[in-house]
Coordinates of C-alpha atoms in Angstrom, one line a residue:
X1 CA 6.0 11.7 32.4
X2 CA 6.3 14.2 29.3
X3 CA 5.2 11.9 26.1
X4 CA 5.3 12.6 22.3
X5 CA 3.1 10.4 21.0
X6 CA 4.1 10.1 17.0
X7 CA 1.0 8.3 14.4
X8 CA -2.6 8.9 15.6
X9 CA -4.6 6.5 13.6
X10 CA -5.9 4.2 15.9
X11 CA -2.8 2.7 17.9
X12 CA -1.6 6.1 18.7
X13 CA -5.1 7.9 19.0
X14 CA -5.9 4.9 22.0
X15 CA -2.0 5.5 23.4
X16 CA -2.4 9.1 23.7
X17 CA -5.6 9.1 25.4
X18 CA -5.1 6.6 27.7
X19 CA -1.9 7.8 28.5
X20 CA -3.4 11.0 29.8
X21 CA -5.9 9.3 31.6
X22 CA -2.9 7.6 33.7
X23 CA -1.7 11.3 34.7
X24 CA 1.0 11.6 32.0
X25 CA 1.4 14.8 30.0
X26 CA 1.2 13.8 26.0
X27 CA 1.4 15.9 23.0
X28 CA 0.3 13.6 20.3
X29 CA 1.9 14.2 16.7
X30 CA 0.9 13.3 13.1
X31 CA 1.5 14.8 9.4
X32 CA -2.0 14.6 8.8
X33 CA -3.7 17.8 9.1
X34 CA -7.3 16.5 9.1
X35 CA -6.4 13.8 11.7
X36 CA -5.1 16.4 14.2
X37 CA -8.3 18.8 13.6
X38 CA -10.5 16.1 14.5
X39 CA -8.9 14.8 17.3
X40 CA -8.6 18.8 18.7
X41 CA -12.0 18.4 18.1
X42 CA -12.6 15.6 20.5
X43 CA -13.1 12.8 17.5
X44 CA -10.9 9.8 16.9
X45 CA -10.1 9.2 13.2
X46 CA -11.5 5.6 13.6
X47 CA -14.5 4.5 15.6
X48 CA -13.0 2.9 19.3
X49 CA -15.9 2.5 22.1
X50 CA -15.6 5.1 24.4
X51 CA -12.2 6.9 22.5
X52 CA -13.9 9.8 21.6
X53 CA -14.8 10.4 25.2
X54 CA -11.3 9.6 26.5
X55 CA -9.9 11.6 24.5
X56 CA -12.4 14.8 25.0
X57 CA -11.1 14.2 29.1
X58 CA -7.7 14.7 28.4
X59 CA -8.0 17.9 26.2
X60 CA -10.5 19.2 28.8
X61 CA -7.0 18.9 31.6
X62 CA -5.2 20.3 29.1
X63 CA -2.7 17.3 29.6
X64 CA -3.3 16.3 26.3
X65 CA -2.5 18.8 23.3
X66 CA -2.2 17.4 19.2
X67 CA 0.3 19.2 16.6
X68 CA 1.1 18.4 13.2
X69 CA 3.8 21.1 14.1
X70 CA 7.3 19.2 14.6
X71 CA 8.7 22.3 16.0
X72 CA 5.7 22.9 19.0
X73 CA 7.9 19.8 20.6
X74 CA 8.9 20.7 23.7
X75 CA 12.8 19.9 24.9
X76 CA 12.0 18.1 28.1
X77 CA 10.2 14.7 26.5
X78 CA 10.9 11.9 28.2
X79 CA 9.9 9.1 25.7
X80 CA 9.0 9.2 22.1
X81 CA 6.2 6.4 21.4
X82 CA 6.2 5.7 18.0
X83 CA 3.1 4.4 16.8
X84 CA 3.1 4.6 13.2
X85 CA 0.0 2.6 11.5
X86 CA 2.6 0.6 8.7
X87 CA 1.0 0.9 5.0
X88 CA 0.1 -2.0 3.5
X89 CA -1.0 -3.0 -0.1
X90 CA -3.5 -5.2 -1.3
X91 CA -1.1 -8.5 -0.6
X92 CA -0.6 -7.5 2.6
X93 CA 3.2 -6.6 1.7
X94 CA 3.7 -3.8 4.4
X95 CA 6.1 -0.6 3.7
X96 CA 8.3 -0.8 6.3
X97 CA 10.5 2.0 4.9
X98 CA 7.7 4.6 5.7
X99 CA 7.6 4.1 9.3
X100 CA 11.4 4.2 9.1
X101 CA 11.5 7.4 7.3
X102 CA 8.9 9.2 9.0
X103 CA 10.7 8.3 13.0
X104 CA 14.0 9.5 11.5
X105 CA 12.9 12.8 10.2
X106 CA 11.0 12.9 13.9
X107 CA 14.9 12.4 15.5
X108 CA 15.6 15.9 13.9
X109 CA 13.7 17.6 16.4
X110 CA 14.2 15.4 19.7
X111 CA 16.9 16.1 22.1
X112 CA 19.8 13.9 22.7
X113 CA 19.1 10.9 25.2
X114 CA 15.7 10.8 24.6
X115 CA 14.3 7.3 24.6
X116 CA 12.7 5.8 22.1
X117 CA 9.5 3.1 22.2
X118 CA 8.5 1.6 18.3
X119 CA 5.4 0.1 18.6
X120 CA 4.7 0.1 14.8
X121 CA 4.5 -2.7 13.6
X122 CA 7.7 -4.0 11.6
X123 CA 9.6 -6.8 10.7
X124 CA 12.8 -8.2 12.9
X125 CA 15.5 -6.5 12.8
X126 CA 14.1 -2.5 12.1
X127 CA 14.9 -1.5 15.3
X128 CA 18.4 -2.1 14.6
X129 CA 18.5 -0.5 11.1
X130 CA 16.7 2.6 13.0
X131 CA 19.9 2.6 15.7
X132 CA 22.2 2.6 12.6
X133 CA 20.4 5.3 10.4
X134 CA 20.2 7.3 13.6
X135 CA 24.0 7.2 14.6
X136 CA 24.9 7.9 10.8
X137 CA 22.7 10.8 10.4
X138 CA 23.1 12.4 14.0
X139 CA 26.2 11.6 15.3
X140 CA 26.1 13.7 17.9
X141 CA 23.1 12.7 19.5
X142 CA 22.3 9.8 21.4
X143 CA 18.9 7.9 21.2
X144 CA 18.2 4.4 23.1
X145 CA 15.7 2.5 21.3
X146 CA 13.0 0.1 22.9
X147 CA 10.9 -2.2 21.1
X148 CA 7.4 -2.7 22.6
X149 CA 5.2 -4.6 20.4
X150 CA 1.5 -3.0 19.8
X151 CA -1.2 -4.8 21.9
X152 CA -4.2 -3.6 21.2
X153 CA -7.4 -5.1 19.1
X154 CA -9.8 -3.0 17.5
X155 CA -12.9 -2.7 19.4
X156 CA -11.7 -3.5 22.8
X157 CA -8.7 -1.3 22.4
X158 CA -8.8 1.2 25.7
X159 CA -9.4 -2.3 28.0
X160 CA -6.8 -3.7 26.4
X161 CA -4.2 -0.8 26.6
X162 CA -5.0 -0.1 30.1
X163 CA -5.7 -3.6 31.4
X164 CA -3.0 -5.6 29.7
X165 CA -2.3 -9.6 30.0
X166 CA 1.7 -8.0 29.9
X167 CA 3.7 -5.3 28.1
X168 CA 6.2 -6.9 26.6
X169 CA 10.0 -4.2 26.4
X170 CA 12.7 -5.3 24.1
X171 CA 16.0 -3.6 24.8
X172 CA 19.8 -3.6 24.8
X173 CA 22.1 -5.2 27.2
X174 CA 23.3 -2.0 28.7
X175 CA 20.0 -0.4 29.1
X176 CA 17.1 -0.7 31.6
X177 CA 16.5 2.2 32.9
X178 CA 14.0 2.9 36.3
X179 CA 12.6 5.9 34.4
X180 CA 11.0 3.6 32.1
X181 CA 10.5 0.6 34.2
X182 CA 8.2 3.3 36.0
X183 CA 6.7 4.5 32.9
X184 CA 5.5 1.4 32.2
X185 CA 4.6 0.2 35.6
X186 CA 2.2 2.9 35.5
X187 CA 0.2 1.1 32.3
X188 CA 0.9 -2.4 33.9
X189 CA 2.3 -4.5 36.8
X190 CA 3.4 -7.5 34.7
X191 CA 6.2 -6.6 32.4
X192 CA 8.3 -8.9 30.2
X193 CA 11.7 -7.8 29.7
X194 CA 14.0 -9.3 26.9
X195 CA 16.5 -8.4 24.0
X196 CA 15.0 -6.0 21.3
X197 CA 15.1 -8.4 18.7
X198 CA 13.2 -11.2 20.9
X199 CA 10.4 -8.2 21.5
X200 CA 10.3 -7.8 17.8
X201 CA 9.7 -11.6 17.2
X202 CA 7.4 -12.1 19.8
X203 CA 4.8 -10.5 17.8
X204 CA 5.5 -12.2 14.7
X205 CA 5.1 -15.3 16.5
X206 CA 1.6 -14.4 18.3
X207 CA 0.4 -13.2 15.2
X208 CA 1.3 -16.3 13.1
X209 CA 0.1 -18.7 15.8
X210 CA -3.1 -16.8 16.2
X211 CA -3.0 -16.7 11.9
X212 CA -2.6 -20.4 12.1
X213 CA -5.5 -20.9 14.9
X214 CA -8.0 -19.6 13.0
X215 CA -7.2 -21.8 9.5
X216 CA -6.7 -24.6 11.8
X217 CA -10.3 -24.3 13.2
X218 CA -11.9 -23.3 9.7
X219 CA -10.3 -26.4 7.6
X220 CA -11.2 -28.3 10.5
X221 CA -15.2 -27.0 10.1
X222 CA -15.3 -27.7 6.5
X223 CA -14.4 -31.4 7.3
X224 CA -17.2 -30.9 10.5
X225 CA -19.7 -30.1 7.5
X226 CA -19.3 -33.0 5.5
X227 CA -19.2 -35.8 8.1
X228 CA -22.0 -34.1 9.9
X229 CA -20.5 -32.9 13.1
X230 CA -21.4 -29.2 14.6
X231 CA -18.2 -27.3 14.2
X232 CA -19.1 -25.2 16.9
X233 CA -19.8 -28.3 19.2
X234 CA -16.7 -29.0 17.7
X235 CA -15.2 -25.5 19.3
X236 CA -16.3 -26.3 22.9
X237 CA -14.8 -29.5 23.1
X238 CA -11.6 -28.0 22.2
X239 CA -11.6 -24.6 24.4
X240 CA -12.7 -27.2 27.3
X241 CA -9.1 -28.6 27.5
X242 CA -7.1 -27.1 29.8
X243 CA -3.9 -27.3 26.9
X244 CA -5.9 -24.9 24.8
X245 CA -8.6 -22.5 26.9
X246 CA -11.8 -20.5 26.5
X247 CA -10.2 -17.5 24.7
X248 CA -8.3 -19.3 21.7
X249 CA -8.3 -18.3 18.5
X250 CA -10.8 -21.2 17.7
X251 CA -14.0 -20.3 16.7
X252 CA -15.2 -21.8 13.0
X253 CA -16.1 -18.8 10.8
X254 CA -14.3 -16.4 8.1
X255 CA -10.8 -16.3 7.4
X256 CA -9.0 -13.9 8.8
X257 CA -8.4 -10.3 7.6
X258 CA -7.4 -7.1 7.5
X259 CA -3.7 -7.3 7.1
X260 CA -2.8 -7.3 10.7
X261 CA -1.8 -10.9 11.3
X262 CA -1.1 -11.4 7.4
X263 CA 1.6 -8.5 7.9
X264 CA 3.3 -11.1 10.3
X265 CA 3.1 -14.4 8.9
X266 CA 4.2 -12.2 5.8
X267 CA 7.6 -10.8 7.5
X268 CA 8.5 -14.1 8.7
X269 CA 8.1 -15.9 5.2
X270 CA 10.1 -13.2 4.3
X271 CA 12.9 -13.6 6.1
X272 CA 12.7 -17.4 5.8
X273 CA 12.9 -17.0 2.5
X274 CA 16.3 -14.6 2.7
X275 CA 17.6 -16.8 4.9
X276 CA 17.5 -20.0 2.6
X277 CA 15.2 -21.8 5.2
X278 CA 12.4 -24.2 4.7
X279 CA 9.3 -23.4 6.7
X280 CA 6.1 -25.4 5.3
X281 CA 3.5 -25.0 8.2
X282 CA 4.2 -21.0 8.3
X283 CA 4.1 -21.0 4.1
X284 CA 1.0 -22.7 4.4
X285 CA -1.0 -20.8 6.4
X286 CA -1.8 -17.6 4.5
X287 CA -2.4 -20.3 1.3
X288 CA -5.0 -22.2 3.4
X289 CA -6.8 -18.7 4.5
X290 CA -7.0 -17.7 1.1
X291 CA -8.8 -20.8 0.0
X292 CA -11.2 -20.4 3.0
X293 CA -12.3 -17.3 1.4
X294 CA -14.0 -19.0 -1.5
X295 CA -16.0 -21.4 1.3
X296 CA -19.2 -19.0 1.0
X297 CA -18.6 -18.2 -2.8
X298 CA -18.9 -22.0 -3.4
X299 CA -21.5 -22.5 -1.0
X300 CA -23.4 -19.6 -3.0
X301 CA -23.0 -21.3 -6.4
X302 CA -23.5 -24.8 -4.8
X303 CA -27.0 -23.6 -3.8
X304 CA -28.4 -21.7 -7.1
X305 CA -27.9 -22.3 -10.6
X306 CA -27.3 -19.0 -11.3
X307 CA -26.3 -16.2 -9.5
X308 CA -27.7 -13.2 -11.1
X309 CA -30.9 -12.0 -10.2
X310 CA -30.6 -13.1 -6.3
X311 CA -30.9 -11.0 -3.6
X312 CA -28.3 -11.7 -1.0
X313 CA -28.7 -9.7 2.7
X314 CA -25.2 -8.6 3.9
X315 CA -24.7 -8.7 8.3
X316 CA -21.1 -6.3 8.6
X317 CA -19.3 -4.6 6.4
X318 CA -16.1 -3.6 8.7
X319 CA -12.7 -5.2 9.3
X320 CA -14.3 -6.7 13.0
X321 CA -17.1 -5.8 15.5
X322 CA -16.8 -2.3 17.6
X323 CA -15.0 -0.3 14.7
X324 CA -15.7 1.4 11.3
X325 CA -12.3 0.6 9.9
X326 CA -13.2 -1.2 6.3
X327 CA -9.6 -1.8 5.7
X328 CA -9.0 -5.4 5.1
X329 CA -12.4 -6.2 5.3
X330 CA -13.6 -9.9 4.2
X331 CA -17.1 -8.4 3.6
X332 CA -15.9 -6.1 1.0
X333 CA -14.1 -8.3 -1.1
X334 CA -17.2 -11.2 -1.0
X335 CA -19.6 -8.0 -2.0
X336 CA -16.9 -7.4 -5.2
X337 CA -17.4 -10.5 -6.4
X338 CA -20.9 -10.8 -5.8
X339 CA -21.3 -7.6 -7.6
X340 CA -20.0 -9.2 -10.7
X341 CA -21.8 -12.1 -10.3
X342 CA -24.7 -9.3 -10.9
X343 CA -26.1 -10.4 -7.3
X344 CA -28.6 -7.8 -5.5
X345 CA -27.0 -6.6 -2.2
X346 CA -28.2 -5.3 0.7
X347 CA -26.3 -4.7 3.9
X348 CA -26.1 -3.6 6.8
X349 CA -23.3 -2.2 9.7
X350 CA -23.8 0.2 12.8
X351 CA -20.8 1.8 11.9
X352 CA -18.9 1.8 8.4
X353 CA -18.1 4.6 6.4
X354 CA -16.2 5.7 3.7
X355 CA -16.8 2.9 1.5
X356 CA -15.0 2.5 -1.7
X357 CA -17.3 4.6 -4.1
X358 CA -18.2 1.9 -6.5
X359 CA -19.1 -0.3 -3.8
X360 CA -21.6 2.3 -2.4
X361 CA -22.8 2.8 -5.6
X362 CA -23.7 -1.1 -6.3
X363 CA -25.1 -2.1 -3.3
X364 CA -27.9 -0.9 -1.7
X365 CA -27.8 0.3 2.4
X366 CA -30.1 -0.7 5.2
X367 CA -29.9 1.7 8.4
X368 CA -32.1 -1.8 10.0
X369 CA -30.4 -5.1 10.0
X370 CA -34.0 -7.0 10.5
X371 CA -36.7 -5.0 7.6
X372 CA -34.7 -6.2 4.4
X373 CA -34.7 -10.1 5.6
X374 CA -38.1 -10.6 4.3
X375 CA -37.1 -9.9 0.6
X376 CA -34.0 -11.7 0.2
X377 CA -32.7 -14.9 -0.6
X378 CA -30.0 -15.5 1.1
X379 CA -28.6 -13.7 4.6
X380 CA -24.7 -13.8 5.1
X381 CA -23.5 -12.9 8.4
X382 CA -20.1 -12.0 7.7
X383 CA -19.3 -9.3 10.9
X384 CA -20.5 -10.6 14.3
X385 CA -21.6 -7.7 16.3
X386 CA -23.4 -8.5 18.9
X387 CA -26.5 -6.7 17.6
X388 CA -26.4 -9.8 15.3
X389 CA -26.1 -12.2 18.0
X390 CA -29.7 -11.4 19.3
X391 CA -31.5 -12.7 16.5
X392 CA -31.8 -16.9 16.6
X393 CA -32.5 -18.9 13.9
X394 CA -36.2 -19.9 14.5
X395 CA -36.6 -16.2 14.7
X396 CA -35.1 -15.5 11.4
X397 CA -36.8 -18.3 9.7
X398 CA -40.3 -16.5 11.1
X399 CA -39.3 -13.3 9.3
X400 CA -38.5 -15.1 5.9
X401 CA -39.1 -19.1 5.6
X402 CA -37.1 -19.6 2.9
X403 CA -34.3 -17.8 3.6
X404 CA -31.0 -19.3 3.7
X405 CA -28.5 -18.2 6.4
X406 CA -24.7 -18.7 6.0

């Protein structure tokens, strides 16, 4: 199949590639001129073990070309995956209207019957304002739109595309064609068919419920810590029913970040709220996160008098493990307020970049997670690569006696 792959952060960057490793022919597009030299280049615009690779193996077949060029589109695409990274601003508030506006002007230069996947992540119901814009502005083309929630997680991304638990395809009553049934087939066996707008909710839902796992099991820890039980004790007790399973979102630790499942639990307060409807336990989820952010800012002025003139050792400055995105990240908001708390950092991370500039300037960088420890007060471990998961405690407490680990 002939694919036009349109946004090439990371969700389209891992599409196109793997895409082309699965024999399909895919001409990835994005406005960004400096994201479409570096892939040409053989670089992702975002670290993703083993993308950079991938993505050097498709250009070498030449089955794999990038364009900021709307016009280089050829006329004989077979699908259009749009995959968009949606903006977002610092409440997590996500502008829909630029994903909108950028797959309409795309429309301009795709032939009539094309078909259409969205994978960007929007709120219930854009398909449908996308299939009324379209018909209003090209009336005499023909588009069918398929809603295919986005999958992946960053730093396990090309698994995850390529080896998925299902692809879930939202699409109208009239339309199922075998074209795309084997499209799809060729990423995945198990395929969920269902109405577009059940697609589109399906991903508010799993983000929400994976949202409210992860408050669930942090208010839970803070009550662990102050009746003496081991949270994490706590955490195998739960994953060992068969209900709730090894891989749920249950392990005690930060609150969660980086906009992704905010954006969700977000869209659906949203349209709660439009549609006059009462919806406490979805309301109170982002609340409780937020309040779980202060846990190691109270722990930290529970422990010293004062703040200033401590030095505080910082484990992880990205969004999650196996990635250098920052955006989002927990770690850079607990070194903002540290910084005014005139705190001494020191961190470290394998892979972030392109930190805000008067972070970089305040804090000071260690390329070794293990030579700083015995000059510091305090060591947070706020990312957990696996680097980090090496180290025990007795072996910390041998570097630095006094330190205290959180």
């Amino acid at each position: 199949m002939k694919v036009c792959v349109f946004g090439l952060w990371h969700l389209g960057s891992v599409t196109s590639a793997c895409l082309t490793s699965l024999g399909h022919q895919v001409i990835g597009l994005d406005d960004d001129v400096n994201t479409i030299r570096k892939l040409k280049s053989g670089r992702a615009p975002i670290f993703e073990a083993g993308l950079d690779e991938l993505i050097r193996k498709g250009l070498s077949t030449s089955n794999l070309l990038f364009t900021s060029n709307y016009e280089e589109l050829p006329n004989d695409i077979d699908f259009v995956w749009i995959t968009i990274d949606t903006p977002i601003n610092e409440e997590d508030v996500a502008d829909t209207n630029y994903v909108i506006s950028k797959t309409l002007k795309l429309l301009e230069f795709i032939a009539s019957g094309t078909t259409v996947i969205i994978s960007s992540q929007l709120p219930i119901g854009s398909v449908r304002q996308i299939e009324d814009l379209a018909k209003n502005r090209f009336p005499k083309k023909i588009f069918n739109f398929i809603s295919s929630p986005e999958n992946l997680r960053l730093g396990d991304a090309i698994k995850v595309f390529l080896d998925p638990d299902r692809i879930v395809i939202g699409h109208r009553k009239n339309f199922k064609s075998n074209s795309l049934a084997t499209f799809f087939q060729s990423i995945s066996g198990d395929l969920e068919w269902m109405s577009t707008e059940s697609a589109e909710m399906t991903k508010h839902a799993i983000n929400s419920f994976l949202g409210n796992s992860v408050v669930f099991i942090n208010e839970l820890s803070t009550i662990c810590e102050l009746v003496g039980a081991d949270a994490k004790d706590v955490e195998k007790g739960l994953k060992s029913d068969r209900r709730i399973g090894k891989n749920a979102y249950l392990s005690p630790g930060s609150a969660f970040s980086g906009g992704t499942l905010a954006r969700d639990l977000n869209y659906l307060k949203s349209i709660s709220k439009s549609c006059e409807l009462d919806v406490p336990l979805i309301n109170s989820v982002l609340f409780s996160n937020e309040l779980h952010k202060n846990w190691i800012k109270t722990k930290l002025e529970s422990l010293f008098t004062v703040l200033s003139g401590i030095t505080v050792l910082i484990w992880g400055l990205t969004y999650k493990p196996q990635t250098s995105s920052i955006r989002g990240s927990f770690s850079l908001e607990l070194c903002e307020w540290l910084i005014s708390k005139k705190v001494k950092i020191i961190a470290h991370d394998p892979k972030a970049d392109n930190l805000p500039d008067h972070i970089e300037k305040a804090i000071e960088r260690s390329n070794d997670p293990i030579i700083p420890l015995t000059d510091v007060d305090v060591l947070i471990i706020v990312t957990p690569w696996d680097d980090y998961k090496t180290f025990s405690h007795d072996f910390l407490v041998k570097k630095n006696s006094k330190i205290i680990v959180i």
